[in-house]
PDB file of C-alpha atoms and ligand atoms in Angstrom:
ATOM      1  CA  PRO A   1      24.541   0.438 -25.085  1.00  0.00           C
ATOM      2  CA  GLY A   2      26.325   2.871 -25.421  1.00  0.00           C
ATOM      3  CA  LEU A   3      24.210   5.887 -26.677  1.00  0.00           C
ATOM      4  CA  LEU A   4      26.552   7.504 -28.525  1.00  0.00           C
ATOM      5  CA  ASN A   5      28.124   4.626 -29.990  1.00  0.00           C
ATOM      6  CA  ARG A   6      27.019   4.481 -33.661  1.00  0.00           C
ATOM      7  CA  ILE A   7      28.562   8.274 -33.427  1.00  0.00           C
ATOM      8  CA  LEU A   8      32.083   7.421 -32.265  1.00  0.00           C
ATOM      9  CA  GLY A   9      32.635   3.900 -32.202  1.00  0.00           C
ATOM     10  CA  ARG A  10      33.055   1.774 -28.595  1.00  0.00           C
ATOM     11  CA  GLU A  11      34.997   3.207 -26.199  1.00  0.00           C
ATOM     12  CA  ALA A  12      38.359   1.956 -26.188  1.00  0.00           C
ATOM     13  CA  PRO A  13      38.822  -1.201 -24.216  1.00  0.00           C
ATOM     14  CA  ALA A  14      40.941  -0.694 -20.700  1.00  0.00           C
ATOM     15  CA  PRO A  15      45.246  -0.756 -22.355  1.00  0.00           C
ATOM     16  CA  ALA A  16      45.997  -4.429 -22.158  1.00  0.00           C
ATOM     17  CA  ARG A  17      50.190  -3.755 -23.189  1.00  0.00           C
ATOM     18  CA  PRO A  18      51.226  -0.396 -22.733  1.00  0.00           C
ATOM     19  CA  ALA A  19      50.628   0.349 -26.556  1.00  0.00           C
ATOM     20  CA  ALA A  20      47.497  -0.037 -27.139  1.00  0.00           C
ATOM     21  CA  PRO A  21      45.825   2.618 -29.321  1.00  0.00           C
ATOM     22  CA  PRO A  22      44.365   5.543 -28.348  1.00  0.00           C
ATOM     23  CA  GLU A  23      40.667   6.651 -28.058  1.00  0.00           C
ATOM     24  CA  PRO A  24      40.015   6.987 -31.934  1.00  0.00           C
ATOM     25  CA  ARG A  25      38.960  11.146 -32.268  1.00  0.00           C
ATOM     26  CA  ARG A  26      36.623  13.023 -34.306  1.00  0.00           C
ATOM     27  CA  GLU A  27      36.237  16.728 -35.691  1.00  0.00           C
ATOM     28  CA  LEU A  28      33.398  18.488 -33.117  1.00  0.00           C
ATOM     29  CA  ASP A  29      32.148  19.556 -36.052  1.00  0.00           C
ATOM     30  CA  ASP A  30      28.040  20.501 -38.131  1.00  0.00           C
ATOM     31  CA  ALA A  31      27.907  16.856 -38.444  1.00  0.00           C
ATOM     32  CA  MET A  32      28.806  15.233 -35.543  1.00  0.00           C
ATOM     33  CA  LEU A  33      25.908  17.809 -34.055  1.00  0.00           C
ATOM     34  CA  GLU A  34      23.537  16.507 -35.818  1.00  0.00           C
ATOM     35  CA  ASP A  35      23.970  13.064 -35.279  1.00  0.00           C
ATOM     36  CA  LEU A  36      24.352  13.577 -31.867  1.00  0.00           C
ATOM     37  CA  GLU A  37      20.839  15.169 -32.288  1.00  0.00           C
ATOM     38  CA  GLU A  38      19.445  12.121 -34.213  1.00  0.00           C
ATOM     39  CA  THR A  39      20.626  10.238 -31.269  1.00  0.00           C
ATOM     40  CA  LEU A  40      18.569  12.747 -28.534  1.00  0.00           C
ATOM     41  CA  ILE A  41      15.928  12.537 -30.673  1.00  0.00           C
ATOM     42  CA  ALA A  42      15.635   9.168 -31.007  1.00  0.00           C
ATOM     43  CA  ALA A  43      16.344   8.514 -27.134  1.00  0.00           C
ATOM     44  CA  ASP A  44      12.290  10.095 -26.359  1.00  0.00           C
ATOM     45  CA  MET A  45      14.670  13.335 -25.550  1.00  0.00           C
ATOM     46  CA  GLY A  46      11.964  15.595 -27.807  1.00  0.00           C
ATOM     47  CA  VAL A  47      12.631  17.704 -30.165  1.00  0.00           C
ATOM     48  CA  ASP A  48      12.895  20.733 -28.190  1.00  0.00           C
ATOM     49  CA  THR A  49      15.294  19.454 -25.124  1.00  0.00           C
ATOM     50  CA  ALA A  50      17.342  18.036 -28.236  1.00  0.00           C
ATOM     51  CA  LEU A  51      18.318  21.055 -29.487  1.00  0.00           C
ATOM     52  CA  ARG A  52      18.972  22.171 -26.327  1.00  0.00           C
ATOM     53  CA  VAL A  53      21.177  19.843 -24.396  1.00  0.00           C
ATOM     54  CA  THR A  54      23.486  19.145 -28.155  1.00  0.00           C
ATOM     55  CA  ALA A  55      24.139  23.164 -27.765  1.00  0.00           C
ATOM     56  CA  ASN A  56      24.623  23.616 -24.111  1.00  0.00           C
ATOM     57  CA  ILE A  57      27.391  20.530 -25.425  1.00  0.00           C
ATOM     58  CA  ALA A  58      28.717  22.808 -28.121  1.00  0.00           C
ATOM     59  CA  ALA A  59      29.445  25.841 -26.917  1.00  0.00           C
ATOM     60  CA  GLY A  60      32.692  26.481 -26.441  1.00  0.00           C
ATOM     61  CA  ARG A  61      34.066  23.180 -27.910  1.00  0.00           C
ATOM     62  CA  MET A  62      33.555  23.597 -31.691  1.00  0.00           C
ATOM     63  CA  GLY A  63      36.365  22.346 -33.966  1.00  0.00           C
ATOM     64  CA  ARG A  64      37.354  20.376 -31.073  1.00  0.00           C
ATOM     65  CA  ARG A  65      39.040  16.759 -31.514  1.00  0.00           C
ATOM     66  CA  VAL A  66      36.509  14.385 -29.519  1.00  0.00           C
ATOM     67  CA  SER A  67      36.808  11.010 -28.045  1.00  0.00           C
ATOM     68  CA  ALA A  68      33.579   9.152 -27.632  1.00  0.00           C
ATOM     69  CA  SER A  69      34.148   8.732 -23.856  1.00  0.00           C
ATOM     70  CA  GLU A  70      34.361  12.819 -23.657  1.00  0.00           C
ATOM     71  CA  LEU A  71      31.329  13.207 -25.359  1.00  0.00           C
ATOM     72  CA  ARG A  72      30.112  10.793 -22.952  1.00  0.00           C
ATOM     73  CA  GLY A  73      31.005  12.536 -20.257  1.00  0.00           C
ATOM     74  CA  TRP A  74      29.654  16.296 -21.633  1.00  0.00           C
ATOM     75  CA  LEU A  75      26.407  14.395 -22.149  1.00  0.00           C
ATOM     76  CA  ALA A  76      25.603  12.483 -19.159  1.00  0.00           C
ATOM     77  CA  ALA A  77      26.691  16.081 -16.884  1.00  0.00           C
ATOM     78  CA  GLU A  78      23.844  17.978 -19.070  1.00  0.00           C
ATOM     79  CA  VAL A  79      21.598  15.273 -18.678  1.00  0.00           C
ATOM     80  CA  ALA A  80      22.685  15.277 -14.798  1.00  0.00           C
ATOM     81  CA  ARG A  81      21.849  19.169 -14.815  1.00  0.00           C
ATOM     82  CA  ILE A  82      18.699  18.330 -15.606  1.00  0.00           C
ATOM     83  CA  MET A  83      17.769  16.182 -13.858  1.00  0.00           C
ATOM     84  CA  THR A  84      19.586  16.879 -10.911  1.00  0.00           C
ATOM     85  CA  PRO A  85      16.488  19.689  -9.644  1.00  0.00           C
ATOM     86  CA  VAL A  86      13.654  17.770  -9.802  1.00  0.00           C
ATOM     87  CA  ALA A  87      15.188  14.083  -8.417  1.00  0.00           C
ATOM     88  CA  ARG A  88      13.083  15.257  -5.027  1.00  0.00           C
ATOM     89  CA  PRO A  89      11.335  11.939  -3.296  1.00  0.00           C
ATOM     90  CA  LEU A  90       7.697  12.590  -1.399  1.00  0.00           C
ATOM     91  CA  PRO A  91       7.819  15.409   0.886  1.00  0.00           C
ATOM     92  CA  LEU A  92       6.055  13.913   4.089  1.00  0.00           C
ATOM     93  CA  TYR A  93       4.680  16.762   6.080  1.00  0.00           C
ATOM     94  CA  ALA A  94       3.216  16.357   9.475  1.00  0.00           C
ATOM     95  CA  LYS A  95      -0.370  17.218   9.051  1.00  0.00           C
ATOM     96  CA  LYS A  96      -2.486  14.599   9.390  1.00  0.00           C
ATOM     97  CA  PRO A  97      -4.183  13.176   7.614  1.00  0.00           C
ATOM     98  CA  GLN A  98      -1.708  14.258   3.938  1.00  0.00           C
ATOM     99  CA  VAL A  99      -3.789  13.685   1.597  1.00  0.00           C
ATOM    100  CA  VAL A 100      -1.814  12.477  -1.755  1.00  0.00           C
ATOM    101  CA  LEU A 101      -4.354  12.186  -4.565  1.00  0.00           C
ATOM    102  CA  VAL A 102      -3.514  10.441  -7.558  1.00  0.00           C
ATOM    103  CA  VAL A 103      -3.906  10.846 -10.653  1.00  0.00           C
ATOM    104  CA  GLY A 104      -3.037   9.399 -14.349  1.00  0.00           C
ATOM    105  CA  VAL A 105      -4.697   6.995 -17.466  1.00  0.00           C
ATOM    106  CA  ASN A 106      -5.020   3.981 -16.966  1.00  0.00           C
ATOM    107  CA  GLY A 107      -3.135   1.329 -17.876  1.00  0.00           C
ATOM    108  CA  SER A 108       0.169   3.958 -16.526  1.00  0.00           C
ATOM    109  CA  GLY A 109       0.746   1.996 -13.645  1.00  0.00           C
ATOM    110  CA  LYS A 110      -1.734   4.582 -10.957  1.00  0.00           C
ATOM    111  CA  THR A 111      -2.716   1.036  -8.691  1.00  0.00           C
ATOM    112  CA  THR A 112       0.816  -0.812  -9.020  1.00  0.00           C
ATOM    113  CA  THR A 113       1.944   2.469  -7.963  1.00  0.00           C
ATOM    114  CA  ILE A 114      -0.045   3.389  -4.602  1.00  0.00           C
ATOM    115  CA  GLY A 115       0.392   0.296  -2.919  1.00  0.00           C
ATOM    116  CA  LYS A 116       4.510   0.104  -3.853  1.00  0.00           C
ATOM    117  CA  LEU A 117       4.229   3.879  -2.196  1.00  0.00           C
ATOM    118  CA  ALA A 118       1.959   2.362   0.809  1.00  0.00           C
ATOM    119  CA  SER A 119       4.045  -0.380   1.295  1.00  0.00           C
ATOM    120  CA  GLN A 120       6.756   1.972   1.785  1.00  0.00           C
ATOM    121  CA  PHE A 121       5.084   4.324   4.258  1.00  0.00           C
ATOM    122  CA  ARG A 122       4.158   1.637   6.289  1.00  0.00           C
ATOM    123  CA  ALA A 123       8.178   0.344   6.042  1.00  0.00           C
ATOM    124  CA  ALA A 124       8.348   3.999   7.694  1.00  0.00           C
ATOM    125  CA  GLY A 125       6.324   3.242   9.926  1.00  0.00           C
ATOM    126  CA  LYS A 126       3.646   5.399   9.064  1.00  0.00           C
ATOM    127  CA  THR A 127       0.214   4.831   9.102  1.00  0.00           C
ATOM    128  CA  VAL A 128      -2.229   5.202   5.297  1.00  0.00           C
ATOM    129  CA  ILE A 129      -5.540   4.885   4.431  1.00  0.00           C
ATOM    130  CA  ILE A 130      -5.877   4.339   0.898  1.00  0.00           C
ATOM    131  CA  ALA A 131      -9.466   4.945  -1.353  1.00  0.00           C
ATOM    132  CA  ALA A 132     -10.392   3.560  -4.258  1.00  0.00           C
ATOM    133  CA  GLY A 133     -11.675   6.340  -5.922  1.00  0.00           C
ATOM    134  CA  ASP A 134     -11.735   4.068  -9.782  1.00  0.00           C
ATOM    135  CA  THR A 135     -15.077   3.078  -8.858  1.00  0.00           C
ATOM    136  CA  PHE A 136     -16.286   2.988 -12.311  1.00  0.00           C
ATOM    137  CA  ARG A 137     -14.187   0.164 -13.030  1.00  0.00           C
ATOM    138  CA  ALA A 138     -14.743  -2.958 -10.722  1.00  0.00           C
ATOM    139  CA  ALA A 139     -11.112  -4.412 -11.805  1.00  0.00           C
ATOM    140  CA  ALA A 140      -9.300  -1.442 -10.848  1.00  0.00           C
ATOM    141  CA  VAL A 141     -10.653  -1.601  -6.565  1.00  0.00           C
ATOM    142  CA  GLU A 142      -9.832  -4.859  -6.901  1.00  0.00           C
ATOM    143  CA  GLN A 143      -6.799  -4.742  -7.775  1.00  0.00           C
ATOM    144  CA  LEU A 144      -5.694  -1.672  -4.894  1.00  0.00           C
ATOM    145  CA  GLN A 145      -7.336  -4.518  -2.517  1.00  0.00           C
ATOM    146  CA  VAL A 146      -4.904  -6.936  -3.557  1.00  0.00           C
ATOM    147  CA  TRP A 147      -2.127  -4.275  -3.018  1.00  0.00           C
ATOM    148  CA  GLY A 148      -3.644  -3.223   0.176  1.00  0.00           C
ATOM    149  CA  GLN A 149      -3.254  -6.664   1.614  1.00  0.00           C
ATOM    150  CA  ARG A 150      -0.094  -6.955   0.081  1.00  0.00           C
ATOM    151  CA  ALA A 151       0.985  -3.102   2.151  1.00  0.00           C
ATOM    152  CA  GLY A 152      -0.647  -4.230   5.005  1.00  0.00           C
ATOM    153  CA  VAL A 153      -3.269  -1.398   4.185  1.00  0.00           C
ATOM    154  CA  PRO A 154      -6.629  -0.788   4.746  1.00  0.00           C
ATOM    155  CA  VAL A 155      -8.345   0.344   1.124  1.00  0.00           C
ATOM    156  CA  MET A 156     -11.912   1.679   1.540  1.00  0.00           C
ATOM    157  CA  THR A 157     -14.622   0.990  -1.208  1.00  0.00           C
ATOM    158  CA  ALA A 158     -17.634   1.994  -2.796  1.00  0.00           C
ATOM    159  CA  PRO A 159     -19.761   0.515  -4.454  1.00  0.00           C
ATOM    160  CA  GLU A 160     -19.554   0.200  -8.805  1.00  0.00           C
ATOM    161  CA  GLY A 161     -20.411   3.407  -9.955  1.00  0.00           C
ATOM    162  CA  SER A 162     -21.201   5.714  -6.960  1.00  0.00           C
ATOM    163  CA  ASP A 163     -19.987   8.643  -6.228  1.00  0.00           C
ATOM    164  CA  PRO A 164     -15.769   8.974  -5.847  1.00  0.00           C
ATOM    165  CA  ALA A 165     -16.307  11.755  -4.002  1.00  0.00           C
ATOM    166  CA  SER A 166     -18.234  10.822  -1.932  1.00  0.00           C
ATOM    167  CA  LEU A 167     -15.552   8.099  -0.639  1.00  0.00           C
ATOM    168  CA  ALA A 168     -13.442  10.328  -0.264  1.00  0.00           C
ATOM    169  CA  PHE A 169     -15.314  12.180   1.830  1.00  0.00           C
ATOM    170  CA  ASP A 170     -15.583   9.078   4.140  1.00  0.00           C
ATOM    171  CA  ALA A 171     -12.192   8.688   3.915  1.00  0.00           C
ATOM    172  CA  MET A 172     -11.251  11.868   4.801  1.00  0.00           C
ATOM    173  CA  VAL A 173     -13.521  11.362   8.100  1.00  0.00           C
ATOM    174  CA  ARG A 174     -12.073   7.642   8.944  1.00  0.00           C
ATOM    175  CA  ALA A 175      -8.380   8.899   8.310  1.00  0.00           C
ATOM    176  CA  GLU A 176      -8.913  11.830  10.574  1.00  0.00           C
ATOM    177  CA  ALA A 177     -10.543   9.615  13.725  1.00  0.00           C
ATOM    178  CA  GLU A 178      -8.407   6.815  13.244  1.00  0.00           C
ATOM    179  CA  GLY A 179      -4.933   9.835  13.251  1.00  0.00           C
ATOM    180  CA  ALA A 180      -3.371   8.488   9.944  1.00  0.00           C
ATOM    181  CA  ASP A 181      -0.415   9.287   8.685  1.00  0.00           C
ATOM    182  CA  LEU A 182      -1.234   9.504   5.238  1.00  0.00           C
ATOM    183  CA  LEU A 183      -4.329   9.029   3.115  1.00  0.00           C
ATOM    184  CA  MET A 184      -3.637   7.749  -0.630  1.00  0.00           C
ATOM    185  CA  ILE A 185      -6.495   8.548  -3.491  1.00  0.00           C
ATOM    186  CA  ASP A 186      -6.674   6.897  -6.733  1.00  0.00           C
ATOM    187  CA  THR A 187      -8.704   8.322  -9.385  1.00  0.00           C
ATOM    188  CA  ALA A 188     -10.263   7.068 -12.411  1.00  0.00           C
ATOM    189  CA  GLY A 189      -8.478   8.105 -15.803  1.00  0.00           C
ATOM    190  CA  ARG A 190     -10.436   7.449 -18.618  1.00  0.00           C
ATOM    191  CA  LEU A 191      -9.020  10.987 -21.038  1.00  0.00           C
ATOM    192  CA  GLN A 192     -11.711   9.909 -23.642  1.00  0.00           C
ATOM    193  CA  ASN A 193     -14.424  11.726 -21.375  1.00  0.00           C
ATOM    194  CA  ARG A 194     -12.206  14.613 -20.461  1.00  0.00           C
ATOM    195  CA  ALA A 195     -15.375  17.549 -19.701  1.00  0.00           C
ATOM    196  CA  ASP A 196     -16.327  14.146 -16.988  1.00  0.00           C
ATOM    197  CA  LEU A 197     -12.904  13.586 -15.637  1.00  0.00           C
ATOM    198  CA  MET A 198     -12.332  16.644 -14.890  1.00  0.00           C
ATOM    199  CA  GLU A 199     -15.474  17.708 -12.683  1.00  0.00           C
ATOM    200  CA  GLU A 200     -14.794  14.057 -10.922  1.00  0.00           C
ATOM    201  CA  LEU A 201     -11.479  15.028  -9.987  1.00  0.00           C
ATOM    202  CA  ALA A 202     -12.580  18.409  -8.743  1.00  0.00           C
ATOM    203  CA  LYS A 203     -15.349  17.633  -6.876  1.00  0.00           C
ATOM    204  CA  ILE A 204     -13.149  15.448  -5.314  1.00  0.00           C
ATOM    205  CA  VAL A 205     -10.609  18.174  -4.667  1.00  0.00           C
ATOM    206  CA  ARG A 206     -14.148  20.259  -2.998  1.00  0.00           C
ATOM    207  CA  VAL A 207     -14.906  18.293  -0.508  1.00  0.00           C
ATOM    208  CA  ILE A 208     -11.590  16.922   0.489  1.00  0.00           C
ATOM    209  CA  ARG A 209     -10.802  20.992   1.089  1.00  0.00           C
ATOM    210  CA  LYS A 210     -14.496  20.120   3.330  1.00  0.00           C
ATOM    211  CA  ARG A 211     -12.098  18.740   5.659  1.00  0.00           C
ATOM    212  CA  ASP A 212      -9.036  20.126   5.701  1.00  0.00           C
ATOM    213  CA  PRO A 213      -8.202  23.555   3.106  1.00  0.00           C
ATOM    214  CA  SER A 214      -4.400  22.738   2.959  1.00  0.00           C
ATOM    215  CA  ALA A 215      -5.032  18.913   0.971  1.00  0.00           C
ATOM    216  CA  PRO A 216      -4.570  17.254  -1.481  1.00  0.00           C
ATOM    217  CA  HIS A 217      -1.199  18.054  -0.401  1.00  0.00           C
ATOM    218  CA  ASN A 218       0.450  16.224  -3.194  1.00  0.00           C
ATOM    219  CA  THR A 219      -1.199  15.383  -6.638  1.00  0.00           C
ATOM    220  CA  LEU A 220       0.431  12.389  -8.465  1.00  0.00           C
ATOM    221  CA  LEU A 221       0.732  11.737 -12.128  1.00  0.00           C
ATOM    222  CA  VAL A 222       1.614   8.313 -12.304  1.00  0.00           C
ATOM    223  CA  LEU A 223       3.246   8.489 -16.507  1.00  0.00           C
ATOM    224  CA  ASP A 224       4.725   5.413 -18.072  1.00  0.00           C
ATOM    225  CA  ALA A 225       8.250   5.554 -19.174  1.00  0.00           C
ATOM    226  CA  THR A 226       7.297   3.362 -22.794  1.00  0.00           C
ATOM    227  CA  THR A 227       4.865   5.231 -24.143  1.00  0.00           C
ATOM    228  CA  GLY A 228       7.883   7.879 -24.491  1.00  0.00           C
ATOM    229  CA  GLN A 229       6.595  11.049 -25.905  1.00  0.00           C
ATOM    230  CA  ASN A 230       2.727  10.507 -24.979  1.00  0.00           C
ATOM    231  CA  ALA A 231       3.965  11.416 -21.286  1.00  0.00           C
ATOM    232  CA  VAL A 232       4.970  14.875 -22.513  1.00  0.00           C
ATOM    233  CA  SER A 233       1.030  15.432 -24.272  1.00  0.00           C
ATOM    234  CA  GLN A 234      -0.325  13.520 -20.609  1.00  0.00           C
ATOM    235  CA  VAL A 235       1.391  16.383 -18.474  1.00  0.00           C
ATOM    236  CA  GLU A 236       0.124  18.694 -20.180  1.00  0.00           C
ATOM    237  CA  THR A 237      -3.491  17.453 -19.780  1.00  0.00           C
ATOM    238  CA  PHE A 238      -3.069  16.795 -16.415  1.00  0.00           C
ATOM    239  CA  ARG A 239      -1.875  19.985 -15.379  1.00  0.00           C
ATOM    240  CA  LYS A 240      -5.110  21.155 -16.637  1.00  0.00           C
ATOM    241  CA  LEU A 241      -7.262  18.364 -15.590  1.00  0.00           C
ATOM    242  CA  ALA A 242      -6.065  18.750 -11.825  1.00  0.00           C
ATOM    243  CA  ASP A 243      -2.920  20.074 -10.036  1.00  0.00           C
ATOM    244  CA  VAL A 244      -0.268  18.490 -10.205  1.00  0.00           C
ATOM    245  CA  SER A 245       2.830  18.405  -7.915  1.00  0.00           C
ATOM    246  CA  GLY A 246       4.956  16.122  -8.789  1.00  0.00           C
ATOM    247  CA  LEU A 247       5.594  13.027 -11.703  1.00  0.00           C
ATOM    248  CA  VAL A 248       5.828   9.037 -10.496  1.00  0.00           C
ATOM    249  CA  MET A 249       7.382   7.446 -14.359  1.00  0.00           C
ATOM    250  CA  THR A 250       6.684   3.919 -13.728  1.00  0.00           C
ATOM    251  CA  LYS A 251       8.101   0.626 -16.110  1.00  0.00           C
ATOM    252  CA  LEU A 252      11.315   2.304 -16.269  1.00  0.00           C
ATOM    253  CA  ASP A 253      13.022  -1.221 -15.912  1.00  0.00           C
ATOM    254  CA  GLY A 254      11.156  -2.222 -19.491  1.00  0.00           C
ATOM    255  CA  THR A 255      12.222  -1.410 -22.958  1.00  0.00           C
ATOM    256  CA  ALA A 256      12.131   2.136 -21.917  1.00  0.00           C
ATOM    257  CA  ARG A 257      15.187   4.362 -22.467  1.00  0.00           C
ATOM    258  CA  GLY A 258      13.769   7.097 -20.694  1.00  0.00           C
ATOM    259  CA  GLY A 259      14.457  10.297 -22.868  1.00  0.00           C
ATOM    260  CA  VAL A 260      11.412  11.478 -22.288  1.00  0.00           C
ATOM    261  CA  LEU A 261      11.864  12.364 -18.306  1.00  0.00           C
ATOM    262  CA  VAL A 262      14.922  14.148 -19.602  1.00  0.00           C
ATOM    263  CA  ALA A 263      12.110  16.346 -22.169  1.00  0.00           C
ATOM    264  CA  LEU A 264       9.480  16.683 -18.777  1.00  0.00           C
ATOM    265  CA  ALA A 265      12.186  17.871 -16.524  1.00  0.00           C
ATOM    266  CA  ASP A 266      13.047  20.422 -19.273  1.00  0.00           C
ATOM    267  CA  LYS A 267       9.801  21.291 -20.573  1.00  0.00           C
ATOM    268  CA  PHE A 268       8.166  21.137 -16.353  1.00  0.00           C
ATOM    269  CA  GLY A 269      10.238  21.017 -14.252  1.00  0.00           C
ATOM    270  CA  LEU A 270       8.475  19.346 -11.743  1.00  0.00           C
ATOM    271  CA  PRO A 271       9.669  16.523  -9.035  1.00  0.00           C
ATOM    272  CA  ILE A 272      10.244  13.089 -10.347  1.00  0.00           C
ATOM    273  CA  HIS A 273       9.428  11.555  -6.582  1.00  0.00           C
ATOM    274  CA  ALA A 274      10.170   7.626  -7.938  1.00  0.00           C
ATOM    275  CA  ILE A 275      10.588   4.760 -11.038  1.00  0.00           C
ATOM    276  CA  GLY A 276       8.916   2.028 -10.837  1.00  0.00           C
ATOM    277  CA  VAL A 277      11.624  -0.360 -11.678  1.00  0.00           C
ATOM    278  CA  GLY A 278       8.878  -3.962 -12.029  1.00  0.00           C
ATOM    279  CA  GLU A 279       5.539  -5.224 -11.154  1.00  0.00           C
ATOM    280  CA  GLN A 280       6.947  -6.091  -7.394  1.00  0.00           C
ATOM    281  CA  ILE A 281       5.827  -4.533  -4.336  1.00  0.00           C
ATOM    282  CA  ASP A 282       9.003  -3.307  -3.627  1.00  0.00           C
ATOM    283  CA  ASP A 283      10.298  -2.101  -6.814  1.00  0.00           C
ATOM    284  CA  LEU A 284       9.726   1.362  -6.544  1.00  0.00           C
ATOM    285  CA  ASP A 285      13.036   3.282  -5.823  1.00  0.00           C
ATOM    286  CA  ALA A 286      14.192   6.876  -5.825  1.00  0.00           C
ATOM    287  CA  PHE A 287      15.192   9.073  -8.497  1.00  0.00           C
ATOM    288  CA  ASP A 288      18.689   9.408  -8.898  1.00  0.00           C
ATOM    289  CA  ALA A 289      19.852  12.426 -11.626  1.00  0.00           C
ATOM    290  CA  ASP A 290      23.871  10.692 -11.767  1.00  0.00           C
ATOM    291  CA  ASP A 291      22.743   7.353 -11.930  1.00  0.00           C
ATOM    292  CA  PHE A 292      20.238   8.120 -14.139  1.00  0.00           C
ATOM    293  CA  ALA A 293      22.522  10.617 -16.298  1.00  0.00           C
ATOM    294  CA  ARG A 294      25.004   7.162 -16.582  1.00  0.00           C
ATOM    295  CA  ALA A 295      22.352   4.321 -17.438  1.00  0.00           C
ATOM    296  CA  LEU A 296      20.852   6.924 -20.163  1.00  0.00           C
ATOM    297  CA  VAL A 297      24.367   8.104 -21.479  1.00  0.00           C
ATOM    298  CA  GLY A 298      26.209   4.255 -21.331  1.00  0.00           C
TER     299      GLY A 298
HETATM  300  P1  LIG B 301      -3.701   1.473 -13.719  1.00  0.00           P
HETATM  301  O1  LIG B 301      -4.486   1.417 -14.642  1.00  0.00           O
HETATM  302  O2  LIG B 301      -2.530   2.802 -13.859  1.00  0.00           O
HETATM  303  O3  LIG B 301      -4.244   1.686 -12.295  1.00  0.00           O
HETATM  304  O4  LIG B 301      -2.417   0.836 -14.113  1.00  0.00           O
HETATM  305  P2  LIG B 301      -1.915  -0.308 -12.788  1.00  0.00           P
HETATM  306  O5  LIG B 301      -1.141  -0.474 -12.054  1.00  0.00           O
HETATM  307  O6  LIG B 301      -3.521  -1.169 -13.230  1.00  0.00           O
HETATM  308  O7  LIG B 301      -0.351  -0.809 -13.777  1.00  0.00           O
HETATM  309  C1  LIG B 301      -1.201  -1.616 -15.365  1.00  0.00           C
HETATM  310  C2  LIG B 301      -0.079  -3.263 -15.566  1.00  0.00           C
HETATM  311  O8  LIG B 301       1.630  -2.461 -15.933  1.00  0.00           O
HETATM  312  C3  LIG B 301       0.588  -3.589 -14.499  1.00  0.00           C
HETATM  313  O9  LIG B 301       0.502  -5.172 -15.343  1.00  0.00           O
HETATM  314  C4  LIG B 301       1.538  -3.329 -13.983  1.00  0.00           C
HETATM  315  O10 LIG B 301       1.650  -4.942 -13.093  1.00  0.00           O
HETATM  316  C5  LIG B 301       2.238  -3.005 -14.765  1.00  0.00           C
HETATM  317  N1  LIG B 301       2.941  -1.873 -14.345  1.00  0.00           N
HETATM  318  C6  LIG B 301       3.204  -1.219 -13.044  1.00  0.00           C
HETATM  319  N2  LIG B 301       4.323   0.084 -13.002  1.00  0.00           N
HETATM  320  C7  LIG B 301       4.736  -1.388 -13.530  1.00  0.00           C
HETATM  321  C8  LIG B 301       7.153  -0.737 -13.532  1.00  0.00           C
HETATM  322  O11 LIG B 301       7.346  -0.609 -12.766  1.00  0.00           O
HETATM  323  N3  LIG B 301       7.349  -1.727 -13.879  1.00  0.00           N
HETATM  324  C9  LIG B 301       6.805  -2.761 -15.091  1.00  0.00           C
HETATM  325  N4  LIG B 301       7.922  -3.760 -15.782  1.00  0.00           N
HETATM  326  N5  LIG B 301       5.774  -2.937 -15.091  1.00  0.00           N
HETATM  327  C10 LIG B 301       4.629  -2.249 -14.015  1.00  0.00           C
END
């Protein structure tokens, strides 16, 4: 792979003989910076972030003769600098139940992520209850039940088409009665009717606050990395619909280059709590800024 090969050529192989040719160098000029900008934009970083990253790399280095590995190192350092502050695992509170509201468009990986998180919490010795709050999609409820079974966590459901807020309230009561550590609430992702969805999410928040004014303690927005720059507009939209406290980025195992994560971190500064790297229950990793920067730059 290697994001910069197009600009500077492959890194020279480790010298087999002492006389191996040195890595080619090119002068850091406007043309090279334009190439770099284009590469970063093509990698889904977005124009604003690509321009800023390029300017930071250029600062004080114009006219220098640089090698591919030097440029790669500067880029990785710049990406890591942007990503380090947002690489934060989901905070766990002593508060029982810690209420985690999960939002995102349909297909982003909400159900899967709830299952994976529930499994990790269980492995950490926590008791978890899941509420299947997307009551309008029978398939979503069924799928969440399957994930609940896999994770060994009860899933509360309500009849199709019933009020998700009343399910959320019942789930709060049960979680309190059972002394559960965490209550994860799935929600609908019908962005086609934003006013409806906004009212639905607001009502869920209102009723759970009747039981605990400090809830929800986290509002996780699940984003699909393969949607590229669309993820940016999804954050903008969901921040209007709910008090988003952190992100989970799914499908980073596929062809997604993940450059959009840099744009998101640069633009919103919301914590990235975890990344989805597959369809299995263990395919949820902590987000590591340095690993990510190295993988992105190649
Ligand atoms: P929801 O509609 O937001 O609840 O989305 P789902 O959880 O049903 O996920 C939609 C599809 O994406 C399913 O086929 C999942 O298996 C898949 N998926 C979710 N997370 C990941 C991931 O991290 N990697 C991959 N490759 N697929 C994922």
